[in-house]
């Protein structure tokens, strides 16, 4: 089971933990981060290239997005696996490391 979202810490922690328990799933949390200027530039580029459906109202929500970035994201940190990943470089070398770390945890779970 894969979830992608920005969760409010307390309600999110309860919801995700209950969902995982009800499905017999383990929680692997990966928080992707980049500096605010990088994220803002990416958001502005999305607005310019119109790569998302107009229903997202990205242009109208730009300032709301920038304001939200001023408050650091609080991860849930409730699973067996937690990593923060800096995604400021588009072709960063973190993918192989991250994948290897996840496989190690999975191997330990089955053995």
Short mmCIF file of N, CA and C in Angstrom, two decimals:
data_model
loop_
_atom_site.label_atom_id
_atom_site.label_comp_id
_atom_site.label_asym_id
_atom_site.label_seq_id
_atom_site.Cartn_x
_atom_site.Cartn_y
_atom_site.Cartn_z
N UNK A 1 0.85 -1.16 0.00
CA UNK A 1 0.00 0.00 0.00
C UNK A 1 0.90 1.23 0.00
N UNK A 2 0.66 2.14 -0.93
CA UNK A 2 1.44 3.37 -1.03
C UNK A 2 0.49 4.55 -0.87
N UNK A 3 0.84 5.46 0.04
CA UNK A 3 0.06 6.68 0.24
C UNK A 3 0.96 7.85 -0.07
N UNK A 4 0.43 8.85 -0.72
CA UNK A 4 1.16 10.08 -1.00
C UNK A 4 0.29 11.23 -0.53
N UNK A 5 0.79 11.98 0.43
CA UNK A 5 0.00 13.08 0.94
C UNK A 5 0.80 13.92 1.93
N UNK A 6 0.27 15.08 2.22
CA UNK A 6 0.78 15.91 3.31
C UNK A 6 -0.21 15.75 4.45
N UNK A 7 0.19 15.04 5.47
CA UNK A 7 -0.70 14.78 6.59
C UNK A 7 -0.47 15.76 7.72
N UNK A 8 -1.56 16.17 8.37
CA UNK A 8 -1.43 16.88 9.64
C UNK A 8 -0.97 15.82 10.63
N UNK A 9 0.01 16.14 11.44
CA UNK A 9 0.69 15.13 12.23
C UNK A 9 -0.23 14.27 13.08
N UNK A 10 -0.97 14.84 14.01
CA UNK A 10 -1.75 13.99 14.93
C UNK A 10 -2.88 13.23 14.26
N UNK A 11 -3.77 13.89 13.51
CA UNK A 11 -4.81 13.08 12.87
C UNK A 11 -4.22 12.12 11.85
N UNK A 12 -3.20 12.56 11.13
CA UNK A 12 -2.57 11.70 10.14
C UNK A 12 -1.93 10.49 10.74
N UNK A 13 -1.27 10.68 11.87
CA UNK A 13 -0.61 9.57 12.56
C UNK A 13 -1.64 8.49 12.91
N UNK A 14 -2.77 8.91 13.46
CA UNK A 14 -3.82 7.95 13.85
C UNK A 14 -4.42 7.27 12.62
N UNK A 15 -4.73 8.05 11.59
CA UNK A 15 -5.37 7.50 10.39
C UNK A 15 -4.47 6.50 9.67
N UNK A 16 -3.22 6.88 9.47
CA UNK A 16 -2.30 6.00 8.75
C UNK A 16 -2.00 4.74 9.57
N UNK A 17 -1.80 4.89 10.86
CA UNK A 17 -1.55 3.73 11.70
C UNK A 17 -2.73 2.77 11.69
N UNK A 18 -3.94 3.29 11.77
CA UNK A 18 -5.14 2.44 11.75
C UNK A 18 -5.28 1.75 10.39
N UNK A 19 -5.03 2.47 9.32
CA UNK A 19 -5.14 1.90 7.98
C UNK A 19 -4.11 0.77 7.80
N UNK A 20 -2.88 1.02 8.20
CA UNK A 20 -1.84 0.00 8.07
C UNK A 20 -2.19 -1.23 8.90
N UNK A 21 -2.65 -1.02 10.12
CA UNK A 21 -3.01 -2.14 10.99
C UNK A 21 -4.15 -2.96 10.40
N UNK A 22 -5.15 -2.28 9.86
CA UNK A 22 -6.32 -2.98 9.31
C UNK A 22 -5.95 -3.81 8.07
N UNK A 23 -4.85 -3.44 7.41
CA UNK A 23 -4.43 -4.15 6.20
C UNK A 23 -3.22 -5.06 6.43
N UNK A 24 -2.70 -5.06 7.65
CA UNK A 24 -1.51 -5.84 7.94
C UNK A 24 -0.28 -5.30 7.21
N UNK A 25 -0.22 -3.99 7.02
CA UNK A 25 0.86 -3.37 6.25
C UNK A 25 1.89 -2.73 7.17
N UNK A 26 3.12 -2.67 6.69
CA UNK A 26 4.18 -1.95 7.37
C UNK A 26 4.23 -0.53 6.82
N UNK A 27 4.71 0.39 7.62
CA UNK A 27 4.81 1.79 7.20
C UNK A 27 6.25 2.12 6.89
N UNK A 28 6.47 2.59 5.67
CA UNK A 28 7.76 3.08 5.22
C UNK A 28 7.54 4.54 4.85
N UNK A 29 8.05 5.44 5.66
CA UNK A 29 7.81 6.86 5.40
C UNK A 29 9.05 7.50 4.78
N UNK A 30 8.85 8.12 3.63
CA UNK A 30 9.91 8.84 2.95
C UNK A 30 9.43 10.28 2.77
N UNK A 31 10.13 11.20 3.39
CA UNK A 31 9.78 12.62 3.30
C UNK A 31 10.74 13.26 2.31
N UNK A 32 10.18 13.79 1.23
CA UNK A 32 11.02 14.47 0.24
C UNK A 32 11.03 15.96 0.53
N UNK A 33 12.22 16.53 0.48
CA UNK A 33 12.40 17.94 0.82
C UNK A 33 13.30 18.63 -0.20
N UNK A 34 13.16 19.92 -0.28
CA UNK A 34 14.04 20.78 -1.08
C UNK A 34 13.93 22.18 -0.49
N UNK A 35 14.91 23.03 -0.72
CA UNK A 35 14.84 24.40 -0.22
C UNK A 35 13.62 25.13 -0.81
N UNK A 36 13.09 26.08 -0.04
CA UNK A 36 11.90 26.83 -0.45
C UNK A 36 12.07 27.46 -1.84
N UNK A 37 13.20 28.10 -2.17
CA UNK A 37 13.32 28.68 -3.51
C UNK A 37 13.21 27.62 -4.63
N UNK A 38 13.74 26.43 -4.40
CA UNK A 38 13.65 25.36 -5.41
C UNK A 38 12.20 24.94 -5.59
N UNK A 39 11.49 24.74 -4.49
CA UNK A 39 10.09 24.33 -4.57
C UNK A 39 9.22 25.41 -5.20
N UNK A 40 9.49 26.66 -4.86
CA UNK A 40 8.72 27.76 -5.44
C UNK A 40 8.94 27.84 -6.95
N UNK A 41 10.19 27.69 -7.38
CA UNK A 41 10.50 27.70 -8.81
C UNK A 41 9.78 26.56 -9.53
N UNK A 42 9.79 25.38 -8.94
CA UNK A 42 9.10 24.23 -9.55
C UNK A 42 7.60 24.51 -9.68
N UNK A 43 7.02 25.08 -8.65
CA UNK A 43 5.58 25.38 -8.67
C UNK A 43 5.28 26.41 -9.76
N UNK A 44 6.11 27.46 -9.85
CA UNK A 44 5.91 28.49 -10.87
C UNK A 44 6.07 27.90 -12.27
N UNK A 45 7.01 26.99 -12.44
CA UNK A 45 7.21 26.34 -13.74
C UNK A 45 5.97 25.53 -14.14
N UNK A 46 5.38 24.87 -13.16
CA UNK A 46 4.14 24.11 -13.41
C UNK A 46 3.02 25.03 -13.90
N UNK A 47 2.96 26.21 -13.30
CA UNK A 47 1.94 27.19 -13.70
C UNK A 47 2.18 27.61 -15.15
N UNK A 48 3.44 27.90 -15.48
CA UNK A 48 3.77 28.38 -16.82
C UNK A 48 3.56 27.32 -17.89
N UNK A 49 3.94 26.07 -17.60
CA UNK A 49 3.83 25.04 -18.65
C UNK A 49 2.46 24.38 -18.69
N UNK A 50 1.60 24.75 -17.73
CA UNK A 50 0.23 24.24 -17.69
C UNK A 50 0.19 22.71 -17.73
N UNK A 51 1.12 22.09 -16.99
CA UNK A 51 1.21 20.63 -16.99
C UNK A 51 0.17 19.97 -16.11
N UNK A 52 -0.51 20.75 -15.29
CA UNK A 52 -1.54 20.17 -14.44
C UNK A 52 -2.92 20.68 -14.86
N UNK A 53 -3.91 19.92 -14.48
CA UNK A 53 -5.30 20.27 -14.81
C UNK A 53 -5.64 21.63 -14.20
N UNK A 54 -6.36 22.49 -14.94
CA UNK A 54 -6.71 23.82 -14.43
C UNK A 54 -7.50 23.78 -13.11
N UNK A 55 -8.14 22.67 -12.84
CA UNK A 55 -8.89 22.54 -11.60
C UNK A 55 -8.03 22.67 -10.34
N UNK A 56 -6.73 22.45 -10.49
CA UNK A 56 -5.83 22.60 -9.34
C UNK A 56 -5.66 24.06 -8.93
N UNK A 57 -5.96 24.97 -9.83
CA UNK A 57 -5.88 26.41 -9.58
C UNK A 57 -4.51 26.83 -9.04
N UNK A 58 -3.46 26.31 -9.66
CA UNK A 58 -2.10 26.59 -9.19
C UNK A 58 -1.76 28.07 -9.19
N UNK A 59 -2.11 28.80 -10.25
CA UNK A 59 -1.79 30.23 -10.31
C UNK A 59 -2.46 30.99 -9.18
N UNK A 60 -3.72 30.65 -8.92
CA UNK A 60 -4.47 31.32 -7.86
C UNK A 60 -3.95 30.94 -6.46
N UNK A 61 -3.32 29.79 -6.35
CA UNK A 61 -2.88 29.29 -5.04
C UNK A 61 -1.39 29.47 -4.80
N UNK A 62 -0.69 30.18 -5.67
CA UNK A 62 0.76 30.33 -5.53
C UNK A 62 1.15 30.89 -4.17
N UNK A 63 0.54 31.98 -3.75
CA UNK A 63 0.92 32.60 -2.47
C UNK A 63 0.59 31.68 -1.29
N UNK A 64 -0.51 30.97 -1.37
CA UNK A 64 -0.87 30.00 -0.32
C UNK A 64 0.22 28.91 -0.24
N UNK A 65 0.67 28.44 -1.39
CA UNK A 65 1.72 27.43 -1.45
C UNK A 65 3.01 27.95 -0.81
N UNK A 66 3.42 29.15 -1.19
CA UNK A 66 4.65 29.74 -0.64
C UNK A 66 4.52 29.93 0.87
N UNK A 67 3.37 30.39 1.34
CA UNK A 67 3.16 30.57 2.78
C UNK A 67 3.25 29.24 3.53
N UNK A 68 2.68 28.18 2.94
CA UNK A 68 2.74 26.86 3.58
C UNK A 68 4.16 26.35 3.72
N UNK A 69 5.01 26.72 2.78
CA UNK A 69 6.40 26.27 2.83
C UNK A 69 7.19 26.90 3.99
N UNK A 70 6.68 27.99 4.54
CA UNK A 70 7.37 28.66 5.63
C UNK A 70 7.31 27.84 6.93
N UNK A 71 6.35 26.93 7.01
CA UNK A 71 6.24 26.06 8.18
C UNK A 71 6.80 24.70 7.81
N UNK A 72 7.86 24.28 8.49
CA UNK A 72 8.45 22.98 8.14
C UNK A 72 7.45 21.83 8.30
N UNK A 73 7.50 20.90 7.37
CA UNK A 73 6.63 19.72 7.41
C UNK A 73 7.03 18.83 8.58
N UNK A 74 6.05 18.38 9.31
CA UNK A 74 6.28 17.48 10.44
C UNK A 74 5.94 16.06 10.00
N UNK A 75 6.93 15.19 9.91
CA UNK A 75 6.66 13.82 9.48
C UNK A 75 5.88 13.05 10.53
N UNK A 76 5.24 11.97 10.09
CA UNK A 76 4.48 11.12 11.01
C UNK A 76 5.40 10.32 11.91
N UNK A 77 6.48 9.78 11.36
CA UNK A 77 7.47 8.98 12.09
C UNK A 77 6.83 7.89 12.94
N UNK A 78 6.03 7.05 12.31
CA UNK A 78 5.37 5.99 13.07
C UNK A 78 5.72 4.59 12.58
N UNK A 79 6.46 4.49 11.52
CA UNK A 79 6.75 3.17 10.97
C UNK A 79 8.11 2.65 11.35
N UNK A 80 8.40 1.51 10.78
CA UNK A 80 9.67 0.85 10.98
C UNK A 80 10.78 1.54 10.19
N UNK A 81 10.40 2.30 9.17
CA UNK A 81 11.35 2.90 8.25
C UNK A 81 11.01 4.37 8.06
N UNK A 82 12.01 5.23 8.23
CA UNK A 82 11.82 6.67 8.03
C UNK A 82 13.08 7.24 7.40
N UNK A 83 12.91 7.98 6.33
CA UNK A 83 14.04 8.69 5.71
C UNK A 83 13.58 10.05 5.23
N UNK A 84 14.49 11.02 5.35
CA UNK A 84 14.32 12.34 4.72
C UNK A 84 15.21 12.34 3.49
N UNK A 85 14.68 12.83 2.37
CA UNK A 85 15.43 12.84 1.13
C UNK A 85 15.41 14.24 0.54
N UNK A 86 16.59 14.79 0.28
CA UNK A 86 16.70 16.10 -0.36
C UNK A 86 16.56 15.91 -1.86
N UNK A 87 15.52 16.50 -2.43
CA UNK A 87 15.25 16.34 -3.86
C UNK A 87 15.60 17.60 -4.65
N UNK A 88 16.49 18.43 -4.11
CA UNK A 88 16.81 19.67 -4.80
C UNK A 88 17.55 19.43 -6.11
N UNK A 89 18.24 18.32 -6.23
CA UNK A 89 18.90 17.96 -7.48
C UNK A 89 18.03 16.93 -8.20
N UNK A 90 17.63 17.20 -9.44
CA UNK A 90 16.68 16.32 -10.13
C UNK A 90 17.19 14.90 -10.35
N UNK A 91 18.47 14.73 -10.58
CA UNK A 91 19.00 13.39 -10.81
C UNK A 91 19.92 12.96 -9.67
N UNK A 92 19.48 13.21 -8.47
CA UNK A 92 20.29 12.90 -7.30
C UNK A 92 20.55 11.41 -7.19
N UNK A 93 21.59 11.07 -6.48
CA UNK A 93 21.97 9.67 -6.32
C UNK A 93 21.31 9.01 -5.11
N UNK A 94 20.27 9.61 -4.59
CA UNK A 94 19.64 9.03 -3.40
C UNK A 94 18.77 7.83 -3.72
N UNK A 95 18.30 7.69 -4.96
CA UNK A 95 17.41 6.57 -5.29
C UNK A 95 18.03 5.20 -4.98
N UNK A 96 19.26 4.92 -5.45
CA UNK A 96 19.83 3.61 -5.14
C UNK A 96 19.99 3.37 -3.64
N UNK A 97 20.43 4.39 -2.91
CA UNK A 97 20.59 4.24 -1.45
C UNK A 97 19.25 4.00 -0.77
N UNK A 98 18.26 4.77 -1.16
CA UNK A 98 16.94 4.64 -0.57
C UNK A 98 16.37 3.25 -0.86
N UNK A 99 16.47 2.82 -2.09
CA UNK A 99 15.97 1.50 -2.47
C UNK A 99 16.70 0.40 -1.70
N UNK A 100 18.01 0.51 -1.58
CA UNK A 100 18.79 -0.49 -0.84
C UNK A 100 18.36 -0.53 0.62
N UNK A 101 18.15 0.64 1.22
CA UNK A 101 17.71 0.69 2.62
C UNK A 101 16.36 0.01 2.81
N UNK A 102 15.44 0.26 1.89
CA UNK A 102 14.11 -0.36 1.98
C UNK A 102 14.23 -1.88 1.84
N UNK A 103 15.04 -2.35 0.89
CA UNK A 103 15.21 -3.80 0.71
C UNK A 103 15.80 -4.44 1.96
N UNK A 104 16.73 -3.75 2.63
CA UNK A 104 17.32 -4.29 3.87
C UNK A 104 16.23 -4.50 4.93
N UNK A 105 15.39 -3.52 5.10
CA UNK A 105 14.31 -3.64 6.09
C UNK A 105 13.37 -4.78 5.70
N UNK A 106 13.01 -4.87 4.43
CA UNK A 106 12.13 -5.93 3.97
C UNK A 106 12.77 -7.31 4.19
N UNK A 107 14.05 -7.43 3.94
CA UNK A 107 14.75 -8.71 4.13
C UNK A 107 14.73 -9.11 5.60
N UNK A 108 14.93 -8.15 6.49
CA UNK A 108 14.92 -8.43 7.93
C UNK A 108 13.53 -8.82 8.43
N UNK A 109 12.50 -8.30 7.77
CA UNK A 109 11.13 -8.61 8.17
C UNK A 109 10.77 -10.05 7.80
N UNK A 110 11.27 -10.53 6.68
CA UNK A 110 10.88 -11.86 6.23
C UNK A 110 11.75 -12.95 6.83
N UNK A 111 12.84 -12.57 7.46
CA UNK A 111 13.75 -13.58 7.98
C UNK A 111 13.62 -13.75 9.41
#
